Amino acid sequence: MMTKTSKGQTAPSTRPPGSAPAPGSSPGSNTASNTAVGVADGASAARKLTQQGHGAIIGLQWGDEGKGQIVDVLTENYDLVVRYNGGANAGHTVQIGDQKFALHLVPSGILNPKAVNVVANGVVVDPAAIRQEMTGLRERGVAVGANLKISDRAHVVLPYHKLQDKLMEKALGADRGGEQMIGTTGRGIGPCYADKAQRGTALRMGDLLTGEELHKKLGHIVSVKNVMLGALAQAVGEAFEPFDAAKLYAEFAEHGRTLREHICDTTELLHSAMEGGRRILFEGANACLLDVDHGTYPFVTSSNCSSLGIYAGAAMPGGKVGTIIGVVKVYTSRVGGGPMPTELKDDLGEQIRKTGNEYGTTTGRPRRCGWLDLLAVRYAAKISGITALACTGLSVLASLPKLKVCVGYRWQGQELKAFPADANVLAQVEPVYQEMEGFGGPVDQCRSQADLPAAARRYLKLIEEYTGVPVVIGCVGRRRDQILWR
Ligand code: IMP
């Protein structure tokens, strides 16, 4: 379903058929005590939820919690949607009516014709990838023009970053039978952030517009990279063809010319927007447990994906973001390496993967699946300062007769009080489970939290009580009318 934008281009309607507010319904309170109150009027519930300052949406597990769906439904209440971390490793799927959009670098607000979308300084941008995404969106009738801004301070992912990513994984894989492999998405994310910290070997989006200056910088960087990568390739037994600085210059100067109208000082833009009373939504990519400082290090990505990344990644002073929504899938999934205490390596895990279609949006890899880990979610909610929870994936659990939720860890005979910093400890913990009744049948037709079977409401209540954060949204499917408010 497409509507005309102010620029005369077409874009998907933000209110597809079937999601019209039910007349006469009223919003429920956001307190932890009224789980049973249903709110069919999604628009007014969303308004109520987003009243407090600027907003943020953060995944509280290892990614793929369904953040795109929540961003999509809340963008109407904001003027700008901002990505502050990560790169093309992220994959946000947004479904509008029958249409599915898989977004990687472009903020999900692009599907809202009124929103300005900002790729802020904390993001690492692969210019070819963002251009491909922009073209794909335009081909489907989505307006992409002055509504997309890219920070001149954001760092650039180049082809040698992707090669470095692959070679480093191979080097780690050769060590201890692959145990140390991070299982990256191969998008060059880690090497690009490493260059950002290294400084002398980094390029920012603004550099793509500097002509001769870019030429000089690339000449220097490529000579360093060829030495390093040549040696690394040799060490892992891979053929290596040196990068050609002149070719890279031609390619990336062309990216600069094409993206010129989008590249700007987004710090200035965001601060002027705030001064003008405009409202901002920050869209977290990847997720809290993949945060480079606070996640399951070293099995993490290379940015601050928790809400803590907003401040440095979008030049946002503390205290400006009032509504921080944590998205929790009611079971757990993880792609790549690293500990996952509640992983189910049996048929049940396979059943959850199939029912939940748990295959990577970015790489298509099957995701590891398991029970909900509340200890990990509570930790993630705490470090991100979460003010409300959105629980997705309820329909995936609906056919299971019995459910388990992890409510503690035992390690070396003792109960751990906190989420461990050491990935080796996390790999050894024994989850303490609370058994829960199955929901007793499908839930995808429910249209309010009050419609949910009692067992499903008890499940949400457990999440709420354990984390101390109200569950304001429950999702029983990907469509907008399958978002249950209260
Ligand atoms: P990288 O970000 O490609 O370096 O990958 C580091 C780790 O984070 C790997 O285990 C990836 O599978 C994981 N990862 C990165 N981005 C996402 C995401 O958006 N969803 C799920 N896992 C992710």
XYZ file of C-alpha atoms and ligand atoms in Angstrom:
509
model
C 0.000 0.000 0.000
C 1.647 3.254 -1.185
C 0.903 6.891 -0.455
C 2.273 10.087 -1.980
C 4.977 11.883 -0.054
C 5.428 15.631 0.063
C 8.003 15.278 -2.730
C 5.483 13.634 -5.003
C 7.302 10.301 -4.752
C 5.489 7.304 -3.413
C 6.114 5.624 -0.107
C 4.339 2.882 1.832
C 1.452 4.075 3.922
C 2.283 4.070 7.587
C -1.210 2.788 8.314
C -1.980 -0.286 6.256
C -5.490 -1.793 6.172
C -6.373 -3.823 9.213
C -4.521 -1.665 11.710
C -7.154 1.017 12.221
C -7.714 1.940 15.850
C -10.713 0.275 17.490
C -13.260 2.905 18.451
C -13.987 3.441 22.107
C -10.838 1.839 23.455
C -8.664 3.662 25.933
C -5.001 3.394 26.749
C -3.971 1.354 29.743
C -1.551 2.640 32.303
C 2.110 1.765 31.941
C 2.454 0.534 35.498
C 3.634 -2.977 36.234
C 0.350 -3.875 37.905
C -2.060 -3.973 34.969
C -0.778 -6.641 32.572
C -4.336 -7.683 31.791
C -5.485 -4.338 30.397
C -5.725 -4.446 26.620
C -5.366 -1.418 24.402
C -6.597 -1.862 20.873
C -5.948 1.790 20.082
C -2.295 1.409 19.092
C -1.872 5.005 17.922
C -2.834 6.571 21.250
C -0.909 3.941 23.224
C 2.182 4.697 21.126
C 1.715 8.428 21.739
C 1.414 7.848 25.467
C 4.498 5.624 25.525
C 6.642 8.132 23.650
C 5.689 11.313 25.557
C 8.852 11.423 27.657
C 11.757 13.266 25.943
C 13.514 11.676 22.990
C 13.178 7.911 22.535
C 15.356 4.867 21.928
C 14.718 1.276 20.927
C 17.323 -1.252 21.995
C 17.579 -5.031 21.582
C 18.225 -6.705 24.925
C 19.589 -10.065 23.757
C 22.001 -11.112 21.007
C 20.107 -9.412 18.176
C 17.141 -10.272 15.984
C 14.610 -9.400 18.677
C 12.292 -7.717 16.155
C 13.341 -4.114 16.777
C 12.383 -3.028 13.242
C 8.713 -3.744 13.908
C 8.712 -1.616 17.055
C 10.647 1.257 15.444
C 8.244 1.216 12.524
C 5.174 1.560 14.702
C 6.637 4.317 16.883
C 8.256 6.525 14.212
C 5.003 8.383 13.634
C 5.589 10.054 16.994
C 9.061 11.286 16.088
C 10.474 13.712 13.545
C 13.872 12.060 13.164
C 15.054 8.434 13.345
C 18.755 7.962 14.080
C 21.141 5.002 13.766
C 24.094 5.508 16.105
C 26.090 2.252 15.944
C 27.061 -0.742 13.835
C 26.962 -1.028 10.075
C 25.715 -3.370 7.381
C 26.010 -6.250 9.883
C 22.573 -5.286 11.225
C 19.363 -6.465 9.629
C 16.026 -4.904 10.474
C 12.954 -6.446 8.912
C 9.892 -4.244 8.746
C 6.614 -5.556 7.404
C 4.008 -3.124 6.123
C 0.851 -4.844 4.958
C 2.095 -7.676 2.743
C 5.410 -5.994 1.979
C 8.612 -6.948 3.794
C 11.575 -4.563 3.877
C 14.999 -5.791 5.025
C 17.071 -2.781 6.076
C 20.751 -2.900 6.998
C 22.162 0.628 7.142
C 19.224 2.880 6.383
C 17.169 3.661 9.528
C 13.728 2.006 9.694
C 12.121 5.466 9.763
C 12.672 5.662 5.979
C 9.321 3.920 5.634
C 7.635 6.822 7.412
C 7.312 9.604 4.816
C 7.454 12.304 7.508
C 10.684 11.240 9.229
C 14.208 12.485 8.571
C 16.597 9.546 8.865
C 20.090 9.998 10.177
C 23.065 7.667 9.961
C 25.093 9.264 12.743
C 28.817 9.449 13.459
C 28.978 6.147 15.413
C 27.952 4.062 12.397
C 30.438 2.457 9.989
C 29.159 2.962 6.440
C 29.825 0.696 3.488
C 28.993 3.166 0.685
C 28.256 0.473 -1.890
C 25.918 -1.288 0.566
C 23.976 1.855 1.491
C 23.627 2.830 -2.172
C 22.309 -0.607 -3.023
C 19.798 -0.336 -0.193
C 18.713 3.135 -1.319
C 18.206 1.898 -4.887
C 16.227 -1.119 -3.663
C 13.959 1.127 -1.588
C 13.371 3.546 -4.477
C 12.523 0.656 -6.795
C 9.780 -0.271 -4.346
C 8.381 3.241 -4.261
C 10.003 4.500 -1.066
C 11.201 8.096 -1.176
C 14.928 8.378 -0.454
C 16.231 11.919 -0.877
C 16.612 14.781 1.553
C 15.046 12.484 4.177
C 18.340 10.540 4.498
C 21.389 12.168 6.099
C 24.774 10.523 6.614
C 27.294 11.927 9.083
C 30.520 13.277 7.636
C 32.134 11.859 10.813
C 30.897 8.274 10.219
C 33.714 5.921 9.236
C 33.932 4.207 5.864
C 34.082 0.436 5.366
C 36.419 -0.440 2.482
C 37.028 -3.736 0.679
C 40.234 -4.394 2.642
C 38.192 -4.343 5.876
C 36.093 -7.223 4.596
C 39.193 -9.173 3.596
C 40.778 -8.471 6.993
C 37.572 -9.680 8.703
C 37.710 -12.951 6.751
C 41.451 -13.509 7.276
C 41.254 -12.769 11.012
C 38.415 -15.261 11.394
C 40.457 -17.848 9.535
C 43.453 -17.138 11.780
C 41.291 -17.517 14.897
C 39.642 -20.615 13.418
C 43.002 -22.294 12.979
C 43.589 -21.831 16.685
C 42.039 -24.397 19.077
C 39.719 -25.926 16.491
C 37.718 -22.801 15.807
C 36.754 -22.247 19.441
C 37.950 -18.649 19.273
C 36.095 -17.717 16.091
C 33.665 -14.872 16.577
C 31.562 -15.931 13.614
C 31.352 -12.388 12.247
C 29.005 -11.346 9.489
C 32.055 -10.731 7.263
C 30.975 -7.124 6.614
C 34.311 -5.622 7.731
C 32.821 -4.109 10.884
C 35.549 -4.994 13.409
C 38.482 -3.963 11.163
C 36.766 -0.649 10.332
C 36.209 0.218 14.020
C 39.790 -0.909 14.726
C 41.022 1.584 12.104
C 38.828 4.265 13.667
C 40.668 3.728 16.960
C 44.001 3.422 15.102
C 43.245 6.794 13.399
C 45.984 6.953 10.758
C 44.430 4.174 8.669
C 40.818 5.375 8.818
C 38.570 7.258 6.414
C 35.422 9.145 7.317
C 32.476 9.818 5.005
C 33.490 13.481 4.771
C 36.852 12.363 3.333
C 35.055 10.985 0.274
C 34.318 14.568 -0.760
C 37.878 15.884 -0.548
C 39.326 14.934 -3.962
C 43.125 15.132 -3.883
C 43.180 14.818 -0.087
C 41.315 11.484 -0.354
C 43.754 10.397 -3.049
C 46.719 11.055 -0.721
C 45.139 9.382 2.292
C 44.217 6.265 0.356
C 47.733 6.018 -1.076
C 49.186 5.908 2.426
C 46.532 3.588 3.908
C 46.640 1.106 1.049
C 50.421 0.757 1.279
C 50.105 -0.096 5.000
C 47.175 -2.463 4.440
C 48.944 -4.322 1.635
C 51.886 -5.114 3.928
C 49.690 -6.197 6.834
C 47.150 -8.169 4.867
C 49.769 -9.779 2.651
C 51.494 -11.161 5.749
C 48.211 -12.262 7.331
C 47.036 -13.960 4.128
C 50.309 -15.820 3.881
C 50.032 -16.944 7.515
C 46.623 -18.515 6.905
C 47.494 -19.928 3.483
C 45.301 -17.617 1.378
C 46.294 -16.041 -1.940
C 46.582 -12.267 -1.735
C 46.251 -9.708 -4.478
C 47.453 -6.282 -3.303
C 44.861 -3.501 -3.305
C 45.285 -0.802 -5.942
C 45.056 2.668 -4.373
C 44.196 4.382 -7.665
C 41.299 2.007 -8.321
C 39.989 2.424 -4.786
C 40.275 6.180 -5.134
C 38.208 6.166 -8.330
C 35.590 3.920 -6.741
C 35.253 5.807 -3.448
C 35.415 9.298 -4.977
C 32.481 8.187 -7.133
C 30.612 7.021 -3.995
C 31.321 10.470 -2.555
C 29.881 12.214 -5.620
C 26.738 10.072 -5.557
C 26.172 10.405 -1.816
C 27.188 14.083 -1.605
C 23.662 15.392 -1.037
C 23.251 13.031 1.934
C 26.622 13.597 3.660
C 26.517 16.399 6.219
C 27.270 17.434 9.778
C 24.579 15.394 11.533
C 25.715 16.607 14.969
C 24.692 20.131 13.969
C 21.520 18.798 12.366
C 20.471 16.850 15.477
C 21.220 19.707 17.846
C 19.329 22.241 15.719
C 16.439 19.784 15.536
C 16.397 19.486 19.325
C 16.585 23.249 19.766
C 13.641 23.541 17.385
C 11.587 21.191 19.580
C 11.722 18.275 17.152
C 11.599 14.763 18.538
C 14.221 12.096 17.932
C 14.075 8.300 18.030
C 17.379 6.414 18.323
C 17.374 2.998 16.703
C 19.865 0.557 18.220
C 21.447 -1.915 15.813
C 22.704 -5.388 16.858
C 21.923 -5.709 20.597
C 23.027 -5.186 24.196
C 24.723 -8.553 24.705
C 26.819 -7.838 21.587
C 27.981 -4.458 22.996
C 31.771 -4.222 22.718
C 32.166 -3.047 26.329
C 29.233 -4.678 28.087
C 28.376 -7.762 26.042
C 29.780 -11.276 26.050
C 33.260 -10.117 25.056
C 35.097 -11.136 22.880
C 32.051 -12.700 21.193
C 30.490 -9.335 20.454
C 30.382 -6.799 17.662
C 32.679 -3.764 17.727
C 30.309 -0.944 18.701
C 28.293 0.125 21.741
C 24.908 -1.321 20.844
C 23.344 -0.662 24.239
C 21.736 2.731 24.861
C 25.157 3.837 26.137
C 26.272 4.095 22.501
C 23.760 6.870 21.780
C 25.759 9.518 23.595
C 29.040 9.114 21.709
C 27.517 7.640 18.548
C 25.137 10.534 17.904
C 26.660 13.354 19.990
C 23.758 13.263 22.379
C 24.242 14.672 25.872
C 23.058 12.415 28.733
C 19.537 12.915 30.048
C 17.944 13.795 26.709
C 16.518 10.337 26.026
C 13.495 9.777 28.253
C 11.822 6.683 26.794
C 14.150 3.731 26.311
C 12.270 0.714 25.028
C 13.952 -2.654 25.379
C 12.940 -5.304 22.857
C 12.974 -8.871 24.156
C 12.148 -11.953 22.145
C 10.333 -14.360 24.488
C 12.941 -17.000 23.705
C 16.626 -16.555 22.836
C 18.519 -16.682 19.563
C 22.131 -16.055 18.698
C 24.128 -16.113 15.437
C 27.852 -16.730 15.418
C 30.136 -17.958 18.199
C 30.129 -17.356 21.941
C 28.363 -18.642 25.043
C 24.582 -18.965 25.185
C 23.571 -20.686 28.438
C 19.986 -21.564 27.437
C 20.777 -22.923 23.958
C 18.727 -25.970 22.913
C 20.824 -28.189 20.692
C 18.018 -30.727 20.272
C 14.779 -31.108 18.285
C 13.089 -28.479 20.409
C 15.722 -25.926 19.375
C 15.133 -26.916 15.756
C 11.365 -26.559 16.208
C 11.774 -23.026 17.597
C 14.139 -22.140 14.716
C 11.648 -23.368 12.133
C 8.557 -21.824 13.737
C 10.317 -18.519 14.354
C 12.042 -18.549 10.935
C 15.306 -17.974 12.754
C 17.691 -17.467 9.871
C 19.921 -14.367 9.650
C 18.551 -11.302 7.791
C 22.101 -10.327 6.819
C 23.841 -13.656 6.207
C 21.010 -16.231 6.066
C 22.805 -18.321 8.710
C 20.602 -20.537 10.938
C 20.360 -18.949 14.382
C 21.034 -20.898 17.554
C 17.793 -21.029 19.566
C 16.935 -21.619 23.213
C 14.825 -20.640 26.215
C 14.398 -17.094 27.433
C 17.313 -16.054 29.641
C 15.939 -13.515 32.103
C 19.177 -13.063 34.003
C 20.844 -11.855 30.800
C 17.829 -9.698 29.862
C 17.716 -8.070 33.314
C 21.418 -7.213 33.041
C 20.911 -5.731 29.560
C 17.872 -3.727 30.715
C 19.847 -2.362 33.649
C 22.841 -1.113 31.660
C 20.587 0.421 29.015
C 18.278 2.162 31.521
C 15.226 0.567 29.940
C 11.896 2.234 30.825
C 9.494 -0.126 28.991
C 9.647 -3.559 27.392
C 8.322 -4.821 24.070
C 8.085 -8.624 24.034
C 8.128 -10.214 20.587
C 7.745 -13.773 19.296
C 4.883 -14.929 21.537
C 3.305 -16.936 18.688
C 6.528 -18.940 18.227
C 6.137 -20.522 21.678
C 2.379 -21.098 21.338
C 2.566 -24.726 20.224
C 4.898 -25.878 23.009
C 3.220 -27.782 25.855
C 5.759 -26.732 28.527
C 8.081 -23.767 28.666
C 11.200 -22.968 30.646
C 12.617 -19.598 31.600
C 16.124 -19.134 32.971
C 15.948 -17.188 36.238
C 19.493 -17.755 37.540
C 22.924 -19.238 36.873
C 24.860 -21.762 38.947
C 28.619 -21.872 38.514
C 30.961 -24.173 40.399
C 28.151 -25.051 42.799
C 27.227 -21.467 43.627
C 24.453 -19.206 42.448
C 25.802 -16.198 40.530
C 24.320 -12.876 41.570
C 25.398 -10.946 38.470
C 25.852 -11.538 34.760
C 29.503 -12.664 34.450
C 32.089 -10.561 32.590
C 34.116 -13.614 31.560
C 32.812 -15.473 28.494
C 34.458 -18.671 29.787
C 32.421 -18.479 32.984
C 29.260 -17.831 30.992
C 30.047 -20.873 28.858
C 30.209 -23.013 32.010
C 27.155 -21.759 33.938
C 24.233 -24.054 34.505
C 20.919 -22.262 33.964
C 18.367 -22.401 36.797
C 14.985 -22.811 35.127
C 11.471 -21.917 36.163
C 9.007 -24.201 34.400
C 5.950 -22.549 32.922
C 2.760 -23.908 31.388
C 2.441 -23.711 27.589
C 0.027 -21.101 26.229
C -2.428 -23.836 25.215
C -2.929 -22.841 21.568
C -2.327 -20.189 18.905
C -2.121 -16.561 19.980
C -1.677 -14.859 16.602
C -5.341 -13.825 16.452
C -5.223 -12.035 19.814
C -5.681 -8.283 19.448
C -4.969 -7.097 22.990
C -2.921 -8.384 25.896
C -6.218 -9.132 27.660
C -7.094 -11.559 24.811
C -3.997 -13.646 25.493
C -4.435 -16.997 27.250
C -3.839 -16.769 31.023
C -0.572 -18.755 30.694
C 0.806 -16.239 28.171
C -0.147 -13.350 30.453
C 1.610 -15.091 33.354
C 4.683 -15.484 31.137
C 4.755 -11.736 30.415
C 4.157 -10.998 34.089
C 7.200 -13.083 35.022
C 9.329 -11.032 32.605
C 7.976 -7.835 34.076
C 8.501 -8.868 37.693
C 11.966 -10.290 37.153
C 13.272 -7.242 35.257
C 11.244 -4.632 37.160
C 10.260 -3.013 33.851
C 6.665 -2.891 32.524
C 5.796 -4.912 29.425
C 3.987 -2.299 27.378
C 3.981 -4.178 24.063
C 3.501 -7.867 23.252
C 3.811 -9.089 19.646
C 1.989 -12.128 18.275
C 3.169 -11.697 14.681
C 4.951 -9.281 12.385
C 1.924 -7.285 11.255
C 0.945 -4.024 12.890
C -2.391 -5.403 14.066
C -0.455 -8.155 15.859
C 1.120 -5.644 18.234
C -0.718 -5.822 21.535
C -0.572 -2.617 23.549
C -1.511 -1.806 27.036
P 30.367 -8.542 13.313
O 29.489 -7.461 13.835
O 30.121 -8.873 11.879
O 31.812 -8.316 13.632
O 29.993 -9.894 14.093
C 30.284 -10.081 15.470
C 29.239 -10.965 16.122
O 28.020 -10.252 16.253
C 28.902 -12.224 15.347
O 28.608 -13.270 16.256
C 27.643 -11.842 14.587
O 26.868 -12.950 14.239
C 26.975 -10.963 15.607
N 26.085 -9.959 15.027
C 26.445 -8.774 14.497
N 25.357 -8.090 14.126
C 24.289 -8.832 14.448
C 22.875 -8.630 14.321
O 22.377 -7.599 13.856
N 22.087 -9.655 14.769
C 22.609 -10.779 15.316
N 23.922 -11.002 15.463
C 24.750 -10.032 15.020
